[in-house]
Amino acid sequence: MSQLRFLVHGLSRLGLRSKVWVFSMFAVVVLFTTIGMLVVDDGAVQSLNDAWDSTQSSAKTVGESDVVVMDSEPRPAEDSKSPVNGFSGKGEVKDNYDDNDGNLHDNGGEDNTPIRAAFILQARNSDLKRIVDTVFTMEERFNKAHNYDWVFISDMSHSSSFQRTVSRLASGNVLFHKIDRATYLSFPSGINRAEVSRHRKLLRMKSSDSQAKNDNQRHFNKFWSREIFNMDFLQDYDYYMRVNPDTFAYCDFTVDPFEYMKKMEKTYMFTFATSHSPGAFPTLWSSVKNYIEENPDDVDPDHLLDFVSDDKAESFNGCHFRSSLEVGNLKFFRGEKYQRLAKFLEERNGLYYEGWDESTIRTIGVTLLQSREKLQFMNNVGVIDKSLKNLNLNQCPKDIDIRLRSRCTCNPADDITWSKESCVSRYYEVNGVNLPKEAGD
């Protein structure tokens, strides 16, 4: 106690500059002590130089495999079929990386045209508390360096408080759009509402997941499956990233997904892939087969239907790409083939009488209508989507070096990429690529 009194008395006798110097030195000591604690892993102290050397990624090619993987960290392939933490595709790959410096480079010429891309987030005024952290973390971890626009949609007008709050968080332009309920969010003609209610009760008995949707959710599923891509407010954009409320970025984005999609000519990139309960889709696959019979020329020879079917396209296995943190090329989704398929499935009314959803329809579209090399798996991004009641969609790099380089604050034990709920392993399998070592951890 006497030492404390002596210290306080001594500080009181110092001038202002001396006090500032003393407190600055104290802050430096605390900072370096904290850093020393953070870089401890499995009892070994990681070198700060090793931990923060080269914060970007690099590209590698996976032999002749079909799998396309987006990672934040390069790792040598063990064999020609082993996926690497980089970017790859089937056949001749456009490698936009140079000298392994992790930066995207033009391949064969300059392309300085602006990337017309936006985040799309569906939220009502009541969701404001849920999306503040969502927008903030996406800005801090990625968008503040790029200034892409945000597009907020709802079936209700956004209040001035809502608009003012999210606009202050965003670095790019912010647009707000009310979707007309009578035009886009209502029952199609011919739908029997009593049957919809009856089927919903049956679905709740068969399925434990969220497929037994209320009417508004079903309307929005129809809207998201096809109609949104034709809306006027998206005509100024070429690419979109879907962001759900309660989605948070836990790691820095070391690669711009929009820039990568443009340069590598991709049409669809996904972060999560899971499986639905089979009872929610009793007539989906028969409808898909009917479409194929009526439109055989729409099927791409290098399709990826074996991702969604275990028996050579005889039935649906439930695997689908989640909409959360998906990145899409709007030209593909506005195109004649996708619009024809989505409208065909929409008219089968499975969105109302069964548990079909928009992410499943998009999954069928991107796996059936185009070459598999147009797809891209985004690995080690470091995000979580808590919007689902029964499943947290959580992706966290298991490699300590990646987590340090990307300044991740997530727990790798919570990662679901290689869990039984995930279909990412299936994606690797059907592309003939060995699973990475972390899949067995």
Short mmCIF file of C-alpha atoms in Angstrom, two decimals:
data_model
loop_
_atom_site.label_atom_id
_atom_site.label_comp_id
_atom_site.label_asym_id
_atom_site.label_seq_id
_atom_site.Cartn_x
_atom_site.Cartn_y
_atom_site.Cartn_z
CA MET A 1 0.00 0.00 0.00
CA SER A 2 2.87 2.34 0.83
CA GLN A 3 4.41 1.59 -2.60
CA LEU A 4 1.15 2.59 -4.29
CA ARG A 5 1.02 5.88 -2.35
CA PHE A 6 4.63 6.53 -3.36
CA LEU A 7 3.83 5.86 -7.03
CA VAL A 8 0.78 8.15 -7.01
CA HIS A 9 2.75 10.88 -5.23
CA GLY A 10 5.57 10.56 -7.74
CA LEU A 11 3.25 10.82 -10.72
CA SER A 12 1.58 13.89 -9.28
CA ARG A 13 4.91 15.69 -9.28
CA LEU A 14 5.58 15.00 -12.97
CA GLY A 15 4.83 17.50 -15.70
CA LEU A 16 2.18 16.87 -18.37
CA ARG A 17 4.68 15.63 -20.97
CA SER A 18 6.30 13.28 -18.48
CA LYS A 19 2.93 11.84 -17.51
CA VAL A 20 2.06 11.26 -21.18
CA TRP A 21 5.41 9.48 -21.71
CA VAL A 22 4.90 7.23 -18.66
CA PHE A 23 1.39 6.21 -19.68
CA SER A 24 2.54 5.63 -23.29
CA MET A 25 5.26 3.25 -22.12
CA PHE A 26 2.74 1.44 -19.94
CA ALA A 27 0.38 1.03 -22.93
CA VAL A 28 3.23 -0.38 -25.06
CA VAL A 29 4.05 -2.96 -22.39
CA VAL A 30 0.38 -4.02 -22.17
CA LEU A 31 0.11 -4.23 -25.98
CA PHE A 32 3.14 -6.48 -26.43
CA THR A 33 2.09 -8.65 -23.51
CA THR A 34 -1.34 -9.14 -25.14
CA ILE A 35 0.19 -9.96 -28.53
CA GLY A 36 2.46 -12.49 -26.89
CA MET A 37 -0.59 -14.20 -25.39
CA LEU A 38 -2.49 -14.23 -28.70
CA VAL A 39 0.16 -16.02 -30.73
CA VAL A 40 0.41 -18.99 -28.41
CA ASP A 41 -0.94 -22.15 -30.04
CA ASP A 42 -0.55 -25.68 -28.67
CA GLY A 43 2.09 -24.47 -26.25
CA ALA A 44 4.32 -22.99 -28.96
CA VAL A 45 4.88 -19.25 -29.36
CA GLN A 46 4.45 -18.22 -32.99
CA SER A 47 6.89 -15.71 -34.42
CA LEU A 48 5.23 -12.39 -35.23
CA ASN A 49 7.22 -12.24 -38.42
CA ASP A 50 5.93 -15.66 -39.47
CA ALA A 51 2.40 -14.89 -38.38
CA TRP A 52 1.96 -11.68 -40.33
CA ASP A 53 4.28 -12.26 -43.29
CA SER A 54 2.28 -12.07 -46.52
CA THR A 55 -1.36 -11.37 -45.61
CA GLN A 56 -2.68 -12.28 -49.03
CA SER A 57 -3.30 -15.58 -50.79
CA SER A 58 -1.85 -17.21 -53.90
CA ALA A 59 -3.19 -19.46 -56.63
CA LYS A 60 -2.47 -23.09 -57.40
CA THR A 61 -3.88 -25.43 -60.02
CA VAL A 62 -5.33 -28.83 -59.15
CA GLY A 63 -4.12 -30.98 -62.01
CA GLU A 64 -7.02 -31.95 -64.28
CA SER A 65 -9.62 -31.93 -61.51
CA ASP A 66 -13.00 -30.23 -61.78
CA VAL A 67 -13.22 -28.84 -58.27
CA VAL A 68 -12.89 -25.12 -57.84
CA VAL A 69 -11.81 -23.98 -54.40
CA MET A 70 -11.35 -20.49 -53.09
CA ASP A 71 -8.98 -20.35 -50.13
CA SER A 72 -6.96 -17.80 -48.25
CA GLU A 73 -3.78 -19.83 -47.92
CA PRO A 74 -1.64 -21.76 -50.46
CA ARG A 75 -0.53 -25.30 -49.65
CA PRO A 76 1.41 -27.69 -51.94
CA ALA A 77 -0.66 -30.47 -53.46
CA GLU A 78 0.20 -33.99 -52.32
CA ASP A 79 -0.75 -35.39 -55.73
CA SER A 80 -2.43 -34.34 -58.95
CA LYS A 81 -5.89 -34.94 -57.46
CA SER A 82 -5.32 -33.18 -54.15
CA PRO A 83 -7.06 -29.82 -53.70
CA VAL A 84 -4.85 -26.91 -52.77
CA ASN A 85 -5.75 -23.76 -50.95
CA GLY A 86 -5.92 -21.65 -54.06
CA PHE A 87 -8.03 -21.32 -57.16
CA SER A 88 -8.35 -23.95 -59.85
CA GLY A 89 -10.63 -25.22 -62.56
CA LYS A 90 -10.99 -27.89 -65.15
CA GLY A 91 -8.80 -27.93 -68.24
CA GLU A 92 -6.97 -24.73 -69.13
CA VAL A 93 -7.16 -22.45 -66.13
CA LYS A 94 -6.84 -18.71 -66.37
CA ASP A 95 -4.26 -18.04 -63.69
CA ASN A 96 -4.61 -14.41 -62.70
CA TYR A 97 -1.97 -14.65 -60.02
CA ASP A 98 1.68 -13.78 -60.44
CA ASP A 99 4.75 -14.61 -58.36
CA ASN A 100 2.58 -16.06 -55.59
CA ASP A 101 2.06 -12.59 -54.18
CA GLY A 102 -1.64 -13.22 -53.60
CA ASN A 103 -2.82 -10.28 -55.68
CA LEU A 104 -5.16 -10.58 -58.63
CA HIS A 105 -3.50 -9.67 -61.91
CA ASP A 106 -4.86 -9.19 -65.40
CA ASN A 107 -4.20 -12.08 -67.73
CA GLY A 108 -3.26 -10.93 -71.20
CA GLY A 109 -4.15 -7.26 -70.93
CA GLU A 110 -5.52 -4.47 -68.79
CA ASP A 111 -9.16 -4.43 -67.75
CA ASN A 112 -9.84 -1.30 -65.78
CA THR A 113 -13.61 -1.33 -66.17
CA PRO A 114 -15.34 -0.88 -62.80
CA ILE A 115 -16.86 -3.95 -61.18
CA ARG A 116 -20.59 -3.38 -60.89
CA ALA A 117 -21.47 -5.36 -57.79
CA ALA A 118 -23.65 -5.04 -54.71
CA PHE A 119 -24.57 -6.76 -51.48
CA ILE A 120 -28.26 -7.71 -51.27
CA LEU A 121 -29.90 -7.99 -47.87
CA GLN A 122 -33.59 -8.63 -47.14
CA ALA A 123 -34.64 -6.95 -43.91
CA ARG A 124 -37.56 -5.14 -42.32
CA ASN A 125 -37.35 -2.25 -39.89
CA SER A 126 -37.71 -4.72 -37.02
CA ASP A 127 -34.49 -6.42 -38.18
CA LEU A 128 -32.34 -3.34 -37.65
CA LYS A 129 -30.61 -4.64 -34.51
CA ARG A 130 -29.84 -7.91 -36.32
CA ILE A 131 -28.19 -6.26 -39.30
CA VAL A 132 -26.11 -3.51 -37.67
CA ASP A 133 -23.30 -5.92 -36.75
CA THR A 134 -23.76 -7.71 -40.07
CA VAL A 135 -23.11 -4.58 -42.12
CA PHE A 136 -20.37 -3.41 -39.75
CA THR A 137 -18.34 -6.63 -39.89
CA MET A 138 -18.70 -6.98 -43.67
CA GLU A 139 -17.47 -3.42 -44.05
CA GLU A 140 -14.57 -3.80 -41.64
CA ARG A 141 -13.44 -7.17 -42.97
CA PHE A 142 -13.95 -6.51 -46.67
CA ASN A 143 -15.94 -3.68 -48.17
CA LYS A 144 -14.30 -0.59 -46.70
CA ALA A 145 -11.44 -1.22 -49.15
CA HIS A 146 -13.78 -1.58 -52.14
CA ASN A 147 -16.90 0.53 -51.51
CA TYR A 148 -19.43 -1.78 -53.16
CA ASP A 149 -23.08 -0.79 -52.88
CA TRP A 150 -25.65 -2.22 -50.48
CA VAL A 151 -29.21 -2.97 -51.65
CA PHE A 152 -31.82 -3.47 -48.91
CA ILE A 153 -35.17 -4.97 -49.89
CA SER A 154 -38.37 -5.52 -47.92
CA ASP A 155 -42.10 -5.87 -48.34
CA MET A 156 -42.46 -2.75 -46.21
CA SER A 157 -40.99 0.74 -46.53
CA HIS A 158 -37.77 1.28 -44.60
CA SER A 159 -38.04 3.96 -41.95
CA SER A 160 -35.82 7.03 -41.93
CA SER A 161 -34.12 5.66 -38.81
CA PHE A 162 -33.35 2.37 -40.57
CA GLN A 163 -32.02 4.15 -43.65
CA ARG A 164 -29.93 6.61 -41.67
CA THR A 165 -28.37 3.91 -39.47
CA VAL A 166 -27.26 1.51 -42.20
CA SER A 167 -26.16 4.35 -44.50
CA ARG A 168 -23.70 5.53 -41.89
CA LEU A 169 -22.21 2.05 -41.63
CA ALA A 170 -21.77 1.48 -45.37
CA SER A 171 -18.83 2.72 -47.42
CA GLY A 172 -20.62 2.51 -50.78
CA ASN A 173 -23.99 3.73 -51.96
CA VAL A 174 -27.04 2.37 -50.14
CA LEU A 175 -30.33 1.66 -51.91
CA PHE A 176 -33.69 0.79 -50.34
CA HIS A 177 -36.47 -0.93 -52.26
CA LYS A 178 -39.97 -1.95 -51.28
CA ILE A 179 -41.19 -5.06 -53.08
CA ASP A 180 -44.80 -4.75 -54.23
CA ARG A 181 -46.78 -7.45 -52.45
CA ALA A 182 -49.63 -7.65 -54.94
CA THR A 183 -47.26 -8.21 -57.85
CA TYR A 184 -44.52 -10.37 -56.37
CA LEU A 185 -45.49 -11.58 -52.89
CA SER A 186 -48.91 -13.16 -53.29
CA PHE A 187 -50.33 -16.58 -54.12
CA PRO A 188 -50.17 -17.51 -57.81
CA SER A 189 -53.48 -18.13 -59.53
CA GLY A 190 -54.78 -21.65 -59.06
CA ILE A 191 -53.19 -22.20 -55.64
CA ASN A 192 -55.53 -23.83 -53.10
CA ARG A 193 -54.75 -22.10 -49.82
CA ALA A 194 -56.45 -24.80 -47.76
CA GLU A 195 -54.17 -27.36 -49.41
CA VAL A 196 -51.14 -25.16 -48.69
CA SER A 197 -52.06 -25.12 -45.00
CA ARG A 198 -52.65 -28.87 -44.95
CA HIS A 199 -49.35 -29.65 -46.64
CA ARG A 200 -47.54 -27.34 -44.25
CA LYS A 201 -48.81 -29.35 -41.28
CA LEU A 202 -47.75 -32.61 -42.95
CA LEU A 203 -44.33 -31.16 -43.67
CA ARG A 204 -43.81 -30.21 -40.04
CA MET A 205 -44.44 -33.84 -39.13
CA LYS A 206 -41.94 -35.15 -41.71
CA SER A 207 -39.18 -32.58 -41.41
CA SER A 208 -37.40 -31.11 -38.40
CA ASP A 209 -35.78 -28.31 -40.38
CA SER A 210 -37.21 -24.97 -41.50
CA GLN A 211 -38.97 -26.16 -44.67
CA ALA A 212 -42.50 -25.77 -43.21
CA LYS A 213 -42.56 -22.06 -44.06
CA ASN A 214 -45.31 -19.54 -43.50
CA ASP A 215 -47.03 -17.85 -46.44
CA ASN A 216 -44.72 -14.83 -46.51
CA GLN A 217 -41.61 -17.02 -46.55
CA ARG A 218 -43.04 -19.02 -49.44
CA HIS A 219 -43.77 -15.84 -51.38
CA PHE A 220 -40.23 -14.63 -50.87
CA ASN A 221 -38.86 -18.02 -51.91
CA LYS A 222 -40.68 -17.63 -55.22
CA PHE A 223 -39.38 -14.09 -55.55
CA TRP A 224 -35.76 -15.04 -54.81
CA SER A 225 -35.80 -18.06 -57.10
CA ARG A 226 -36.41 -16.04 -60.27
CA GLU A 227 -38.10 -12.66 -60.15
CA ILE A 228 -35.49 -10.71 -58.20
CA PHE A 229 -32.93 -11.05 -60.99
CA ASN A 230 -35.19 -9.10 -63.36
CA MET A 231 -35.94 -6.21 -60.99
CA ASP A 232 -35.10 -2.72 -62.23
CA PHE A 233 -33.06 -1.85 -59.15
CA LEU A 234 -30.49 -4.56 -60.02
CA GLN A 235 -30.05 -3.66 -63.68
CA ASP A 236 -27.03 -1.48 -62.90
CA TYR A 237 -25.16 -4.46 -61.43
CA ASP A 238 -23.41 -7.49 -62.90
CA TYR A 239 -22.70 -9.38 -59.66
CA TYR A 240 -24.30 -9.77 -56.25
CA MET A 241 -23.46 -11.19 -52.84
CA ARG A 242 -26.35 -12.42 -50.72
CA VAL A 243 -26.06 -11.45 -47.06
CA ASN A 244 -28.57 -12.55 -44.41
CA PRO A 245 -29.32 -10.78 -41.12
CA ASP A 246 -27.27 -12.20 -38.24
CA THR A 247 -24.34 -12.94 -40.57
CA PHE A 248 -20.92 -11.88 -39.32
CA ALA A 249 -17.45 -11.85 -40.89
CA TYR A 250 -14.80 -13.14 -38.48
CA CYS A 251 -11.78 -12.95 -40.81
CA ASP A 252 -10.37 -10.42 -43.27
CA PHE A 253 -11.24 -11.17 -46.90
CA THR A 254 -7.83 -11.60 -48.54
CA VAL A 255 -9.42 -11.94 -51.99
CA ASP A 256 -12.19 -9.81 -53.51
CA PRO A 257 -14.84 -12.38 -54.57
CA PHE A 258 -16.35 -10.01 -57.14
CA GLU A 259 -13.01 -9.31 -58.78
CA TYR A 260 -12.17 -12.99 -58.78
CA MET A 261 -15.53 -13.92 -60.30
CA LYS A 262 -15.08 -11.40 -63.09
CA LYS A 263 -11.49 -12.29 -63.96
CA MET A 264 -11.98 -16.05 -63.76
CA GLU A 265 -15.34 -15.90 -65.57
CA LYS A 266 -17.31 -17.70 -62.86
CA THR A 267 -21.07 -17.59 -62.52
CA TYR A 268 -21.67 -18.89 -58.98
CA MET A 269 -19.61 -19.05 -55.79
CA PHE A 270 -20.78 -20.61 -52.54
CA THR A 271 -19.64 -20.64 -48.94
CA PHE A 272 -21.94 -23.31 -47.44
CA ALA A 273 -23.52 -26.50 -48.78
CA THR A 274 -25.84 -28.62 -46.63
CA SER A 275 -28.49 -31.29 -47.06
CA HIS A 276 -32.27 -30.98 -46.80
CA SER A 277 -34.60 -33.53 -45.26
CA PRO A 278 -35.79 -35.81 -48.10
CA GLY A 279 -39.43 -35.59 -47.00
CA ALA A 280 -39.63 -31.94 -48.06
CA PHE A 281 -39.15 -32.64 -51.79
CA PRO A 282 -41.32 -35.60 -52.87
CA THR A 283 -41.96 -34.36 -56.43
CA LEU A 284 -38.98 -32.08 -57.05
CA TRP A 285 -36.82 -34.53 -58.94
CA SER A 286 -39.61 -35.83 -61.14
CA SER A 287 -40.19 -32.21 -62.14
CA VAL A 288 -36.48 -31.75 -62.91
CA LYS A 289 -36.51 -34.89 -65.07
CA ASN A 290 -39.58 -33.60 -66.90
CA TYR A 291 -37.77 -30.35 -67.62
CA ILE A 292 -34.74 -32.23 -68.97
CA GLU A 293 -36.97 -34.30 -71.25
CA GLU A 294 -38.64 -31.17 -72.62
CA ASN A 295 -35.44 -29.09 -72.87
CA PRO A 296 -32.55 -31.49 -73.55
CA ASP A 297 -30.44 -28.81 -75.23
CA ASP A 298 -30.37 -26.78 -71.99
CA VAL A 299 -28.34 -29.46 -70.19
CA ASP A 300 -24.61 -28.71 -70.27
CA PRO A 301 -22.44 -31.73 -71.24
CA ASP A 302 -20.15 -30.99 -68.28
CA HIS A 303 -22.98 -30.54 -65.77
CA LEU A 304 -22.61 -31.28 -62.05
CA LEU A 305 -25.88 -33.11 -61.37
CA ASP A 306 -23.94 -35.81 -59.54
CA PHE A 307 -23.59 -33.29 -56.70
CA VAL A 308 -27.37 -33.30 -56.13
CA SER A 309 -28.00 -36.95 -57.05
CA ASP A 310 -26.33 -40.14 -55.79
CA ASP A 311 -27.80 -42.43 -58.44
CA LYS A 312 -26.99 -40.90 -61.83
CA ALA A 313 -29.80 -38.33 -61.79
CA GLU A 314 -32.54 -40.77 -60.78
CA SER A 315 -33.34 -39.03 -57.47
CA PHE A 316 -32.50 -35.97 -55.36
CA ASN A 317 -30.08 -36.46 -52.45
CA GLY A 318 -30.93 -33.18 -50.69
CA CYS A 319 -27.57 -31.45 -51.20
CA HIS A 320 -27.79 -27.79 -52.11
CA PHE A 321 -25.76 -24.59 -51.97
CA ARG A 322 -26.94 -22.22 -49.24
CA SER A 323 -27.87 -18.68 -50.18
CA SER A 324 -25.87 -17.24 -47.29
CA LEU A 325 -22.75 -15.50 -48.64
CA GLU A 326 -23.37 -16.76 -52.16
CA VAL A 327 -21.93 -14.70 -55.01
CA GLY A 328 -23.71 -14.73 -58.36
CA ASN A 329 -23.24 -13.51 -61.91
CA LEU A 330 -26.49 -11.76 -62.73
CA LYS A 331 -26.05 -12.32 -66.46
CA PHE A 332 -26.43 -16.07 -65.89
CA PHE A 333 -29.50 -15.74 -63.66
CA ARG A 334 -31.16 -13.28 -66.06
CA GLY A 335 -30.39 -15.60 -68.95
CA GLU A 336 -32.98 -17.49 -70.97
CA LYS A 337 -32.00 -20.97 -69.75
CA TYR A 338 -32.11 -20.20 -66.03
CA GLN A 339 -35.30 -18.16 -66.29
CA ARG A 340 -36.97 -20.98 -68.23
CA LEU A 341 -35.96 -23.61 -65.66
CA ALA A 342 -36.95 -21.49 -62.64
CA LYS A 343 -40.33 -20.63 -64.15
CA PHE A 344 -40.93 -24.29 -65.04
CA LEU A 345 -40.27 -25.39 -61.43
CA GLU A 346 -42.22 -22.44 -60.02
CA GLU A 347 -45.29 -23.50 -61.99
CA ARG A 348 -45.13 -26.97 -60.40
CA ASN A 349 -46.15 -25.24 -57.12
CA GLY A 350 -43.68 -27.17 -54.97
CA LEU A 351 -42.75 -23.87 -53.35
CA TYR A 352 -46.26 -23.87 -51.82
CA TYR A 353 -47.43 -27.48 -51.56
CA GLU A 354 -44.04 -28.91 -50.58
CA GLY A 355 -40.84 -27.64 -48.96
CA TRP A 356 -39.02 -26.44 -52.04
CA ASP A 357 -36.96 -23.31 -51.54
CA GLU A 358 -35.11 -20.77 -53.63
CA SER A 359 -31.61 -22.01 -52.80
CA THR A 360 -32.48 -25.50 -54.06
CA ILE A 361 -33.86 -24.14 -57.33
CA ARG A 362 -30.71 -22.06 -57.85
CA THR A 363 -28.56 -25.09 -57.03
CA ILE A 364 -30.30 -27.15 -59.69
CA GLY A 365 -29.87 -24.28 -62.14
CA VAL A 366 -26.13 -23.80 -61.64
CA THR A 367 -25.38 -27.54 -61.65
CA LEU A 368 -27.57 -28.44 -64.65
CA LEU A 369 -27.32 -25.55 -67.10
CA GLN A 370 -23.59 -24.82 -67.18
CA SER A 371 -20.16 -26.40 -66.96
CA ARG A 372 -18.98 -27.36 -63.50
CA GLU A 373 -15.89 -25.20 -63.96
CA LYS A 374 -18.15 -22.17 -63.63
CA LEU A 375 -18.71 -23.00 -59.95
CA GLN A 376 -16.44 -21.84 -57.14
CA PHE A 377 -16.19 -22.99 -53.53
CA MET A 378 -15.06 -20.22 -51.17
CA ASN A 379 -13.12 -21.87 -48.35
CA ASN A 380 -11.52 -20.35 -45.25
CA VAL A 381 -13.55 -17.16 -45.56
CA GLY A 382 -14.36 -16.97 -41.85
CA VAL A 383 -18.08 -16.16 -41.53
CA ILE A 384 -21.09 -17.29 -39.52
CA ASP A 385 -24.79 -17.08 -40.31
CA LYS A 386 -26.98 -17.32 -37.21
CA SER A 387 -30.26 -16.65 -38.98
CA LEU A 388 -31.34 -20.32 -38.87
CA LYS A 389 -32.89 -21.65 -35.68
CA ASN A 390 -31.61 -25.20 -35.97
CA LEU A 391 -28.18 -24.76 -37.59
CA ASN A 392 -25.43 -22.19 -37.36
CA LEU A 393 -23.67 -21.93 -40.72
CA ASN A 394 -20.12 -21.46 -39.48
CA GLN A 395 -16.93 -21.42 -41.51
CA CYS A 396 -13.65 -20.88 -39.65
CA PRO A 397 -10.16 -21.76 -40.95
CA LYS A 398 -8.61 -24.65 -39.05
CA ASP A 399 -5.08 -23.65 -40.06
CA ILE A 400 -3.54 -21.39 -37.39
CA ASP A 401 -1.44 -19.56 -39.99
CA ILE A 402 -4.52 -18.66 -42.03
CA ARG A 403 -6.36 -17.45 -38.94
CA LEU A 404 -3.46 -15.22 -37.94
CA ARG A 405 -2.90 -13.81 -41.40
CA SER A 406 -6.60 -13.08 -41.81
CA ARG A 407 -6.90 -11.78 -38.22
CA CYS A 408 -9.69 -14.26 -37.50
CA THR A 409 -11.62 -14.15 -34.23
CA CYS A 410 -13.58 -17.39 -34.76
CA ASN A 411 -13.24 -20.81 -33.14
CA PRO A 412 -12.16 -23.52 -35.64
CA ALA A 413 -13.94 -26.13 -33.54
CA ASP A 414 -17.24 -24.58 -34.68
CA ASP A 415 -16.49 -24.95 -38.40
CA ILE A 416 -19.09 -27.10 -40.22
CA THR A 417 -17.35 -27.37 -43.60
CA TRP A 418 -16.42 -31.03 -43.14
CA SER A 419 -19.19 -32.00 -40.71
CA LYS A 420 -21.93 -34.53 -41.39
CA GLU A 421 -24.40 -31.67 -41.97
CA SER A 422 -22.28 -30.34 -44.82
CA CYS A 423 -22.22 -31.43 -48.48
CA VAL A 424 -18.82 -29.88 -49.21
CA SER A 425 -17.19 -33.32 -49.02
CA ARG A 426 -19.66 -34.46 -51.67
CA TYR A 427 -18.61 -31.53 -53.85
CA TYR A 428 -14.98 -32.65 -53.63
CA GLU A 429 -15.88 -36.29 -54.23
CA VAL A 430 -17.88 -35.78 -57.42
CA ASN A 431 -15.09 -33.61 -58.79
CA GLY A 432 -12.53 -36.36 -58.19
CA VAL A 433 -10.49 -34.41 -55.67
CA ASN A 434 -9.05 -35.71 -52.41
CA LEU A 435 -10.25 -34.05 -49.23
CA PRO A 436 -7.79 -31.69 -47.52
CA LYS A 437 -6.15 -32.88 -44.34
CA GLU A 438 -8.34 -30.65 -42.14
CA ALA A 439 -11.38 -32.62 -43.29
CA GLY A 440 -10.28 -35.45 -41.02
CA ASP A 441 -9.51 -33.31 -37.98
#
